[in-house]
Amino acid sequence: MHIKLSDHFTYRTLLRFTLPSIIMMIFTSMYSVVDGLFVSNLVGQNALSAVNIVFPVSMILSAAGFMLGSGGSAVVARTMGEGKPELANRYFSMIVLVVLALGTAFSVGGALFIEPIARLAGASDLLMDDCVAYGRVLLGGSAVFMLQVAFQVFFVTAELPKTGLFFSLAAGATNIVMDYVLIKPLNMGIAGAAWGTVLSYAVGGLLPLLYFLRPPKGALRLCPTRLYWRELKNACANGSSELMSNLSASVVSILFNLQLMHIIGEQGVAAYSVMMYVDFAFAAVFLGFSMGSGPIVSFHFGADNREELKNVFRKSMTVIFLASLAMVALSEALSRPLSAAFVGYSPELLEMTVHGFRIFALSYFFVGFGIYGSAFFTALCNGGVSALISFLRTFLFRGGMALLLPLALDLDGIWLAVVVADGMGAAVAAGLIWRYRKRYHYL
């Protein structure tokens, strides 16, 4: 049965509609995870540290894709809810063209200036060659990466979440196969990992571009358009939280790397890399659910259907709560085998990673509420509140705790920083949801 945005959502239909987005985000997160697994086991510990230094830079450059995808989706879904499908298609087409133009500029700039960028991100002399080899290729693929993250949201808005999932699975399979082939049989080392990732970006970014140029099978299609400055500004404002979230998370990740280099050196960065790879996959569940439910909220907000808005919000909060409990239990139980998959070749590094991850994993009690709270206000076209939640949670709280807690707790302060920060972020999200309940009528 085809589920439409205009439907009444039970728990079953809500989970069915959002499940493709959850799986899609998990597979998207697998890009860096696969890179980490192959690089760590086939190239070495220093190469793993180099990947973790460069990848946040890639996320900074691609943040505009997250912003325009999420913010533009809210604008397009609201326009669909207002009963204006052709105008929604023109807005969609405009946003895709803007993403492509910005991505091309970032690709050229990132590839040209990779060495000073890597130095600013914390690369030591020991890691610089690997950072440059990996980063020149990865940052050069920013355009296709930005297209991919934008289309991930728009497939849901087009009522085609399963099609979006297909492209994500194809991209993920490409990454896994090409990473191994390029690193091992073709002996390209860390550069092979970057090429495998960029090729998978192309599958997830360029093929959907061709798909939406064909006669429409869903609610959206690419068509002739022009610059709608007001709606572009609204898309940027609505998606400012996603921009802020990705920028802040990337900057804070660089800050963590700098702190770890100061406290313990390259080995600490390698341990943190493992936690980040696992975190990408676990947090992807919350990101995917928020992404999948966002267009539903935007549609019923545009249609002024308050009862369904209340229904979706209440069910979503229940799902987030139960998922949070499951995430903590699962991450604590799997901390050792997951860590061993990356750094099992070094007993000392393995013990450091397991100890740190068991502290870090407590953040899953809170992280889902912060992610959903920010995405919920994006869906309501309130980019300011959404950005505030993201800024406080991912930048101010995490960055502040990363600077303060190590002063008292040394290395454990780094691992605990995320737990404290996400707890504070969840409290802020809850307070803002309560404050704006009468304006939007979701409670």
Tab-separated table of C-alpha atoms in Angstrom:
chain	number	residue	atom	x	y	z
A	1	MET	CA	0.000	0.000	0.000
A	2	HIS	CA	1.361	3.382	-1.043
A	3	ILE	CA	1.523	5.771	1.904
A	4	LYS	CA	0.857	9.443	1.185
A	5	LEU	CA	1.771	12.495	3.236
A	6	SER	CA	-1.930	13.301	3.548
A	7	ASP	CA	-2.727	9.964	5.255
A	8	HIS	CA	-3.569	9.435	8.919
A	9	PHE	CA	-0.513	7.820	10.543
A	10	THR	CA	-0.640	4.937	12.980
A	11	TYR	CA	2.551	3.618	14.596
A	12	ARG	CA	2.696	0.994	11.859
A	13	THR	CA	2.362	3.382	8.939
A	14	LEU	CA	4.678	5.945	10.541
A	15	LEU	CA	7.406	3.332	10.945
A	16	ARG	CA	6.791	1.934	7.458
A	17	PHE	CA	7.064	5.414	5.948
A	18	THR	CA	10.199	6.394	7.883
A	19	LEU	CA	11.993	3.025	7.745
A	20	PRO	CA	13.460	3.598	4.246
A	21	SER	CA	14.895	6.924	5.442
A	22	ILE	CA	16.375	5.248	8.523
A	23	ILE	CA	18.015	2.522	6.438
A	24	MET	CA	19.103	5.151	3.904
A	25	MET	CA	20.851	7.204	6.597
A	26	ILE	CA	22.493	4.107	8.057
A	27	PHE	CA	23.926	3.225	4.651
A	28	THR	CA	25.028	6.819	4.107
A	29	SER	CA	26.842	6.689	7.431
A	30	MET	CA	28.534	3.507	6.250
A	31	TYR	CA	30.726	5.484	3.839
A	32	SER	CA	33.028	6.674	6.584
A	33	VAL	CA	32.625	3.430	8.550
A	34	VAL	CA	33.735	1.330	5.584
A	35	ASP	CA	36.625	3.705	4.924
A	36	GLY	CA	37.657	3.348	8.553
A	37	LEU	CA	37.477	-0.450	8.559
A	38	PHE	CA	39.461	-0.911	5.369
A	39	VAL	CA	41.949	1.871	6.051
A	40	SER	CA	42.621	0.750	9.631
A	41	ASN	CA	43.054	-2.925	8.796
A	42	LEU	CA	44.682	-2.658	5.359
A	43	VAL	CA	46.694	0.577	5.588
A	44	GLY	CA	47.320	1.264	9.280
A	45	GLN	CA	46.610	3.261	12.433
A	46	ASN	CA	48.083	6.549	11.184
A	47	ALA	CA	45.996	6.380	8.019
A	48	LEU	CA	42.897	5.898	10.197
A	49	SER	CA	43.808	9.065	12.098
A	50	ALA	CA	44.267	10.916	8.785
A	51	VAL	CA	40.779	9.910	7.622
A	52	ASN	CA	39.274	11.217	10.855
A	53	ILE	CA	41.066	14.540	10.432
A	54	VAL	CA	39.908	15.092	6.834
A	55	PHE	CA	36.344	13.777	7.021
A	56	PRO	CA	35.002	16.623	9.225
A	57	VAL	CA	36.305	19.075	6.612
A	58	SER	CA	34.269	17.239	3.964
A	59	MET	CA	31.184	17.572	6.171
A	60	ILE	CA	31.807	21.319	6.547
A	61	LEU	CA	31.910	21.793	2.773
A	62	SER	CA	28.810	19.660	2.227
A	63	ALA	CA	26.786	21.358	4.980
A	64	ALA	CA	25.056	23.577	2.405
A	65	GLY	CA	23.619	20.436	0.805
A	66	PHE	CA	22.096	19.381	4.117
A	67	MET	CA	20.744	22.909	4.616
A	68	LEU	CA	19.133	23.233	1.181
A	69	GLY	CA	17.857	19.656	1.186
A	70	SER	CA	16.175	19.813	4.595
A	71	GLY	CA	15.078	23.449	4.415
A	72	GLY	CA	13.984	23.161	0.797
A	73	SER	CA	12.043	19.998	1.547
A	74	ALA	CA	10.049	21.848	4.207
A	75	VAL	CA	9.233	24.629	1.708
A	76	VAL	CA	8.295	22.140	-1.030
A	77	ALA	CA	6.174	19.905	1.256
A	78	ARG	CA	4.360	22.924	2.700
A	79	THR	CA	3.612	24.139	-0.855
A	80	MET	CA	2.279	20.679	-1.729
A	81	GLY	CA	0.075	20.805	1.382
A	82	GLU	CA	-1.275	24.162	0.171
A	83	GLY	CA	-2.419	22.457	-3.053
A	84	LYS	CA	0.187	23.957	-5.442
A	85	PRO	CA	2.033	20.964	-7.001
A	86	GLU	CA	3.481	22.765	-10.052
A	87	LEU	CA	4.924	25.553	-7.939
A	88	ALA	CA	6.387	22.911	-5.615
A	89	ASN	CA	8.160	21.322	-8.611
A	90	ARG	CA	9.680	24.665	-9.614
A	91	TYR	CA	10.942	25.256	-6.077
A	92	PHE	CA	12.400	21.729	-6.041
A	93	SER	CA	14.175	22.248	-9.366
A	94	MET	CA	15.611	25.588	-8.278
A	95	ILE	CA	17.052	24.108	-5.090
A	96	VAL	CA	18.702	21.208	-6.960
A	97	LEU	CA	20.398	23.652	-9.365
A	98	VAL	CA	21.668	25.796	-6.493
A	99	VAL	CA	23.078	22.710	-4.733
A	100	LEU	CA	24.876	21.676	-7.926
A	101	ALA	CA	26.395	25.146	-8.452
A	102	LEU	CA	27.606	25.490	-4.859
A	103	GLY	CA	28.942	21.947	-4.815
A	104	THR	CA	31.025	22.523	-7.934
A	105	ALA	CA	32.642	25.591	-6.376
A	106	PHE	CA	33.406	23.690	-3.152
A	107	SER	CA	34.868	20.737	-5.072
A	108	VAL	CA	37.364	22.937	-6.906
A	109	GLY	CA	38.333	24.939	-3.816
A	110	GLY	CA	38.674	21.887	-1.561
A	111	ALA	CA	40.921	20.013	-3.991
A	112	LEU	CA	43.170	23.032	-4.586
A	113	PHE	CA	43.688	24.019	-0.952
A	114	ILE	CA	43.747	20.635	0.776
A	115	GLU	CA	47.211	21.018	2.365
A	116	PRO	CA	46.554	24.234	4.358
A	117	ILE	CA	43.062	22.942	5.166
A	118	ALA	CA	44.498	19.709	6.599
A	119	ARG	CA	47.024	21.657	8.661
A	120	LEU	CA	44.253	23.801	10.162
A	121	ALA	CA	42.249	20.649	10.921
A	122	GLY	CA	45.063	19.329	13.114
A	123	ALA	CA	47.209	17.165	10.811
A	124	SER	CA	50.691	16.556	12.201
A	125	ASP	CA	53.752	16.147	9.991
A	126	LEU	CA	53.428	12.394	10.456
A	127	LEU	CA	49.863	12.419	9.081
A	128	MET	CA	50.116	15.145	6.425
A	129	ASP	CA	50.886	12.980	3.366
A	130	ASP	CA	47.931	10.674	4.088
A	131	CYS	CA	45.648	13.657	4.768
A	132	VAL	CA	46.522	15.239	1.418
A	133	ALA	CA	46.189	11.983	-0.547
A	134	TYR	CA	42.776	11.224	0.994
A	135	GLY	CA	41.474	14.787	1.175
A	136	ARG	CA	42.219	15.927	-2.372
A	137	VAL	CA	39.960	13.209	-3.771
A	138	LEU	CA	37.288	13.356	-1.057
A	139	LEU	CA	36.886	17.135	-1.079
A	140	GLY	CA	36.953	17.093	-4.884
A	141	GLY	CA	33.758	15.006	-4.692
A	142	SER	CA	31.838	17.602	-2.673
A	143	ALA	CA	29.426	18.377	-5.546
A	144	VAL	CA	28.110	14.818	-5.879
A	145	PHE	CA	28.018	14.399	-2.085
A	146	MET	CA	25.877	17.542	-1.729
A	147	LEU	CA	23.500	16.303	-4.430
A	148	GLN	CA	23.186	12.972	-2.674
A	149	VAL	CA	22.289	14.388	0.742
A	150	ALA	CA	19.752	16.781	-0.833
A	151	PHE	CA	18.059	14.018	-2.823
A	152	GLN	CA	17.820	11.798	0.263
A	153	VAL	CA	15.328	14.241	1.753
A	154	PHE	CA	13.518	15.005	-1.500
A	155	PHE	CA	12.773	11.335	-2.206
A	156	VAL	CA	10.716	11.313	1.000
A	157	THR	CA	8.948	14.549	0.044
A	158	ALA	CA	8.191	13.023	-3.379
A	159	GLU	CA	6.479	10.133	-1.523
A	160	LEU	CA	9.177	7.775	-2.858
A	161	PRO	CA	11.125	6.730	0.260
A	162	LYS	CA	11.689	3.205	-1.095
A	163	THR	CA	13.218	4.566	-4.295
A	164	GLY	CA	15.510	6.760	-2.234
A	165	LEU	CA	16.461	3.683	-0.221
A	166	PHE	CA	17.319	1.803	-3.432
A	167	PHE	CA	19.756	4.511	-4.516
A	168	SER	CA	21.319	4.588	-1.049
A	169	LEU	CA	21.763	0.803	-1.032
A	170	ALA	CA	23.343	0.965	-4.479
A	171	ALA	CA	25.675	3.739	-3.328
A	172	GLY	CA	26.593	1.840	-0.160
A	173	ALA	CA	27.341	-1.349	-2.112
A	174	THR	CA	29.513	0.645	-4.507
A	175	ASN	CA	31.480	2.074	-1.596
A	176	ILE	CA	32.101	-1.311	0.030
A	177	VAL	CA	33.205	-3.032	-3.191
A	178	MET	CA	35.305	-0.194	-4.605
A	179	ASP	CA	37.011	0.565	-1.284
A	180	TYR	CA	38.350	-2.970	-1.111
A	181	VAL	CA	39.230	-3.219	-4.800
A	182	LEU	CA	41.048	0.107	-4.911
A	183	ILE	CA	42.880	-0.277	-1.575
A	184	LYS	CA	43.929	-3.947	-1.763
A	185	PRO	CA	44.099	-5.449	-5.286
A	186	LEU	CA	44.946	-2.133	-7.006
A	187	ASN	CA	47.209	-1.077	-4.136
A	188	MET	CA	46.059	2.565	-4.093
A	189	GLY	CA	46.190	2.833	-0.296
A	190	ILE	CA	44.350	5.639	1.420
A	191	ALA	CA	43.645	7.403	-1.903
A	192	GLY	CA	41.742	4.290	-2.993
A	193	ALA	CA	39.432	4.672	0.007
A	194	ALA	CA	38.675	8.238	-1.042
A	195	TRP	CA	37.974	7.236	-4.662
A	196	GLY	CA	35.663	4.445	-3.496
A	197	THR	CA	33.690	6.933	-1.417
A	198	VAL	CA	33.436	9.509	-4.220
A	199	LEU	CA	32.266	6.874	-6.694
A	200	SER	CA	29.518	5.912	-4.270
A	201	TYR	CA	28.575	9.594	-3.910
A	202	ALA	CA	28.175	9.702	-7.691
A	203	VAL	CA	25.755	6.760	-7.591
A	204	GLY	CA	23.691	8.463	-4.866
A	205	GLY	CA	23.871	11.962	-6.372
A	206	LEU	CA	24.020	11.779	-10.174
A	207	LEU	CA	21.651	8.861	-10.800
A	208	PRO	CA	18.780	10.506	-8.845
A	209	LEU	CA	19.380	13.633	-10.938
A	210	LEU	CA	18.645	11.563	-14.036
A	211	TYR	CA	15.718	9.866	-12.297
A	212	PHE	CA	13.904	13.129	-11.567
A	213	LEU	CA	14.442	14.294	-15.163
A	214	ARG	CA	12.299	11.396	-16.377
A	215	PRO	CA	8.473	11.504	-16.449
A	216	PRO	CA	7.408	11.681	-12.791
A	217	LYS	CA	6.568	8.555	-10.806
A	218	GLY	CA	6.159	10.421	-7.532
A	219	ALA	CA	4.983	13.821	-6.374
A	220	LEU	CA	8.049	15.738	-7.649
A	221	ARG	CA	9.928	16.184	-10.924
A	222	LEU	CA	12.647	18.435	-12.301
A	223	CYS	CA	11.255	21.093	-14.623
A	224	PRO	CA	12.166	24.522	-16.061
A	225	THR	CA	12.493	27.034	-13.244
A	226	ARG	CA	14.027	30.319	-12.180
A	227	LEU	CA	15.465	31.818	-9.011
A	228	TYR	CA	12.730	32.371	-6.445
A	229	TRP	CA	14.764	34.506	-4.085
A	230	ARG	CA	12.192	34.571	-1.301
A	231	GLU	CA	11.741	30.800	-1.231
A	232	LEU	CA	15.485	30.225	-1.554
A	233	LYS	CA	15.974	32.481	1.454
A	234	ASN	CA	13.237	30.582	3.306
A	235	ALA	CA	14.871	27.257	2.412
A	236	CYS	CA	18.202	28.502	3.768
A	237	ALA	CA	16.529	29.824	6.922
A	238	ASN	CA	14.533	26.624	7.462
A	239	GLY	CA	17.609	24.489	6.887
A	240	SER	CA	19.911	26.670	8.943
A	241	SER	CA	19.729	24.155	11.770
A	242	GLU	CA	21.045	21.392	9.488
A	243	LEU	CA	23.762	23.777	8.302
A	244	MET	CA	24.576	24.674	11.882
A	245	SER	CA	24.450	21.051	12.999
A	246	ASN	CA	26.879	19.855	10.344
A	247	LEU	CA	29.208	22.827	10.661
A	248	SER	CA	29.210	22.634	14.444
A	249	ALA	CA	29.662	18.869	14.573
A	250	SER	CA	32.547	19.087	12.125
A	251	VAL	CA	34.259	21.968	13.920
A	252	VAL	CA	33.807	20.243	17.277
A	253	SER	CA	35.197	17.018	15.819
A	254	ILE	CA	38.282	18.952	14.775
A	255	LEU	CA	38.442	20.416	18.300
A	256	PHE	CA	38.257	16.906	19.784
A	257	ASN	CA	41.096	15.811	17.508
A	258	LEU	CA	43.225	18.771	18.591
A	259	GLN	CA	42.534	18.025	22.257
A	260	LEU	CA	43.368	14.356	21.809
A	261	MET	CA	46.592	15.165	19.961
A	262	HIS	CA	47.540	17.356	22.927
A	263	ILE	CA	46.579	14.839	25.645
A	264	ILE	CA	47.704	11.527	24.168
A	265	GLY	CA	48.713	11.909	20.496
A	266	GLU	CA	47.790	10.045	17.289
A	267	GLN	CA	46.601	6.989	19.245
A	268	GLY	CA	43.861	9.039	20.926
A	269	VAL	CA	42.657	10.296	17.547
A	270	ALA	CA	42.483	6.700	16.310
A	271	ALA	CA	40.372	5.662	19.335
A	272	TYR	CA	38.055	8.636	18.819
A	273	SER	CA	37.774	7.703	15.141
A	274	VAL	CA	36.299	4.336	16.081
A	275	MET	CA	33.707	5.962	18.343
A	276	MET	CA	32.751	8.378	15.587
A	277	TYR	CA	32.310	5.574	13.058
A	278	VAL	CA	30.003	3.657	15.379
A	279	ASP	CA	28.225	6.893	16.305
A	280	PHE	CA	27.535	7.659	12.632
A	281	ALA	CA	25.587	4.403	12.325
A	282	PHE	CA	23.734	4.714	15.652
A	283	ALA	CA	22.827	8.394	15.267
A	284	ALA	CA	21.684	7.625	11.711
A	285	VAL	CA	18.613	5.915	13.180
A	286	PHE	CA	17.479	9.167	14.811
A	287	LEU	CA	18.492	11.258	11.783
A	288	GLY	CA	16.653	8.933	9.408
A	289	PHE	CA	13.477	8.924	11.483
A	290	SER	CA	13.556	12.723	11.768
A	291	MET	CA	14.170	13.062	8.033
A	292	GLY	CA	11.380	10.637	7.176
A	293	SER	CA	8.794	12.198	9.489
A	294	GLY	CA	9.700	15.820	8.668
A	295	PRO	CA	7.765	16.073	5.364
A	296	ILE	CA	4.696	14.623	7.120
A	297	VAL	CA	4.850	17.412	9.701
A	298	SER	CA	5.407	20.054	6.996
A	299	PHE	CA	2.484	18.782	4.906
A	300	HIS	CA	-0.041	18.809	7.742
A	301	PHE	CA	1.303	22.136	8.986
A	302	GLY	CA	0.707	23.582	5.500
A	303	ALA	CA	-2.743	21.961	5.390
A	304	ASP	CA	-3.549	23.291	8.913
A	305	ASN	CA	-4.490	19.760	10.009
A	306	ARG	CA	-3.866	20.191	13.732
A	307	GLU	CA	-5.191	16.834	14.857
A	308	GLU	CA	-2.856	14.892	12.597
A	309	LEU	CA	0.029	17.157	13.608
A	310	LYS	CA	-0.612	16.239	17.245
A	311	ASN	CA	-0.912	12.576	16.339
A	312	VAL	CA	2.405	12.457	14.455
A	313	PHE	CA	4.270	14.414	17.137
A	314	ARG	CA	3.097	12.215	20.012
A	315	LYS	CA	3.862	8.978	18.190
A	316	SER	CA	7.262	10.302	17.128
A	317	MET	CA	8.242	11.157	20.695
A	318	THR	CA	7.308	7.642	21.827
A	319	VAL	CA	9.426	6.113	19.055
A	320	ILE	CA	12.407	8.316	19.978
A	321	PHE	CA	12.122	7.386	23.676
A	322	LEU	CA	12.045	3.633	23.042
A	323	ALA	CA	14.820	3.838	20.449
A	324	SER	CA	17.013	5.752	22.916
A	325	LEU	CA	16.755	2.985	25.524
A	326	ALA	CA	17.520	0.336	22.914
A	327	MET	CA	20.529	2.280	21.581
A	328	VAL	CA	22.192	2.542	24.979
A	329	ALA	CA	21.715	-1.156	25.722
A	330	LEU	CA	22.952	-2.197	22.279
A	331	SER	CA	25.987	0.092	22.237
A	332	GLU	CA	27.114	-1.004	25.706
A	333	ALA	CA	26.768	-4.667	24.762
A	334	LEU	CA	28.627	-4.277	21.460
A	335	SER	CA	31.351	-1.865	22.584
A	336	ARG	CA	34.119	-4.485	22.576
A	337	PRO	CA	33.316	-6.413	19.364
A	338	LEU	CA	32.724	-3.187	17.425
A	339	SER	CA	35.974	-1.686	18.675
A	340	ALA	CA	37.856	-4.901	17.912
A	341	ALA	CA	36.635	-4.797	14.301
A	342	PHE	CA	38.586	-1.563	13.834
A	343	VAL	CA	41.615	-1.802	16.140
A	344	GLY	CA	41.764	-5.410	17.319
A	345	TYR	CA	45.355	-5.584	16.048
A	346	SER	CA	46.501	-3.296	18.927
A	347	PRO	CA	45.575	-4.511	22.458
A	348	GLU	CA	46.491	-1.178	24.067
A	349	LEU	CA	44.460	0.849	21.567
A	350	LEU	CA	41.569	-1.620	21.839
A	351	GLU	CA	41.324	-1.244	25.634
A	352	MET	CA	41.427	2.558	25.379
A	353	THR	CA	38.690	2.504	22.744
A	354	VAL	CA	36.381	0.121	24.653
A	355	HIS	CA	36.722	2.114	27.875
A	356	GLY	CA	36.019	5.406	26.108
A	357	PHE	CA	33.120	4.057	24.089
A	358	ARG	CA	31.314	2.703	27.154
A	359	ILE	CA	31.286	6.237	28.553
A	360	PHE	CA	30.470	7.862	25.213
A	361	ALA	CA	27.538	5.471	24.575
A	362	LEU	CA	25.545	6.939	27.481
A	363	SER	CA	24.869	9.935	25.192
A	364	TYR	CA	22.264	7.845	23.340
A	365	PHE	CA	19.871	8.450	26.236
A	366	PHE	CA	19.653	12.064	25.020
A	367	VAL	CA	20.899	12.528	21.453
A	368	GLY	CA	17.668	11.423	19.735
A	369	PHE	CA	15.585	14.100	21.473
A	370	GLY	CA	17.984	16.843	20.397
A	371	ILE	CA	18.078	15.629	16.787
A	372	TYR	CA	14.304	15.230	16.550
A	373	GLY	CA	13.599	18.556	18.277
A	374	SER	CA	15.735	20.437	15.773
A	375	ALA	CA	14.271	18.586	12.769
A	376	PHE	CA	10.721	19.118	14.053
A	377	PHE	CA	11.086	22.902	14.045
A	378	THR	CA	12.689	22.753	10.594
A	379	ALA	CA	9.580	20.907	9.394
A	380	LEU	CA	7.446	23.673	10.934
A	381	CYS	CA	9.475	26.207	8.893
A	382	ASN	CA	10.919	27.766	12.049
A	383	GLY	CA	14.580	27.726	11.130
A	384	GLY	CA	15.582	30.038	13.973
A	385	VAL	CA	14.478	27.732	16.790
A	386	SER	CA	15.780	24.692	14.928
A	387	ALA	CA	19.188	26.336	14.452
A	388	LEU	CA	19.299	27.364	18.112
A	389	ILE	CA	18.848	23.755	19.256
A	390	SER	CA	21.534	22.552	16.831
A	391	PHE	CA	23.976	25.326	17.710
A	392	LEU	CA	23.684	24.790	21.444
A	393	ARG	CA	23.833	20.986	21.282
A	394	THR	CA	26.522	20.441	18.650
A	395	PHE	CA	28.733	23.498	19.106
A	396	LEU	CA	28.386	25.382	22.374
A	397	PHE	CA	27.691	22.433	24.682
A	398	ARG	CA	29.937	19.842	23.011
A	399	GLY	CA	32.736	22.298	22.321
A	400	GLY	CA	32.536	23.788	25.793
A	401	MET	CA	32.535	20.424	27.527
A	402	ALA	CA	35.451	19.230	25.371
A	403	LEU	CA	37.472	22.172	26.651
A	404	LEU	CA	36.348	22.093	30.296
A	405	LEU	CA	35.957	18.456	31.356
A	406	PRO	CA	39.501	17.302	30.416
A	407	LEU	CA	40.850	19.889	32.857
A	408	ALA	CA	39.381	17.836	35.708
A	409	LEU	CA	39.076	14.333	34.225
A	410	ASP	CA	41.889	14.236	31.651
A	411	LEU	CA	41.149	11.720	28.836
A	412	ASP	CA	37.849	10.549	30.374
A	413	GLY	CA	36.681	14.153	30.181
A	414	ILE	CA	36.814	13.925	26.379
A	415	TRP	CA	34.576	10.842	26.318
A	416	LEU	CA	32.155	12.276	28.907
A	417	ALA	CA	31.879	15.641	27.122
A	418	VAL	CA	29.405	14.298	24.557
A	419	VAL	CA	27.185	12.740	27.246
A	420	VAL	CA	26.902	15.960	29.248
A	421	ALA	CA	26.449	18.103	26.133
A	422	ASP	CA	23.685	15.936	24.660
A	423	GLY	CA	21.879	15.861	28.000
A	424	MET	CA	21.890	19.657	28.041
A	425	GLY	CA	20.792	19.723	24.389
A	426	ALA	CA	17.838	17.430	25.079
A	427	ALA	CA	16.754	19.690	27.956
A	428	VAL	CA	16.861	22.754	25.681
A	429	ALA	CA	14.847	20.957	22.968
A	430	ALA	CA	12.202	19.898	25.503
A	431	GLY	CA	11.920	23.437	26.841
A	432	LEU	CA	11.465	24.942	23.372
A	433	ILE	CA	8.927	22.303	22.355
A	434	TRP	CA	6.896	23.211	25.445
A	435	ARG	CA	7.234	26.945	24.829
A	436	TYR	CA	5.960	26.851	21.228
A	437	ARG	CA	3.166	24.320	21.737
A	438	LYS	CA	0.378	26.926	21.512
A	439	ARG	CA	1.725	28.574	18.365
A	440	TYR	CA	1.847	25.352	16.333
A	441	HIS	CA	-0.800	23.264	18.161
A	442	TYR	CA	1.133	19.973	18.251
A	443	LEU	CA	0.227	19.372	21.914
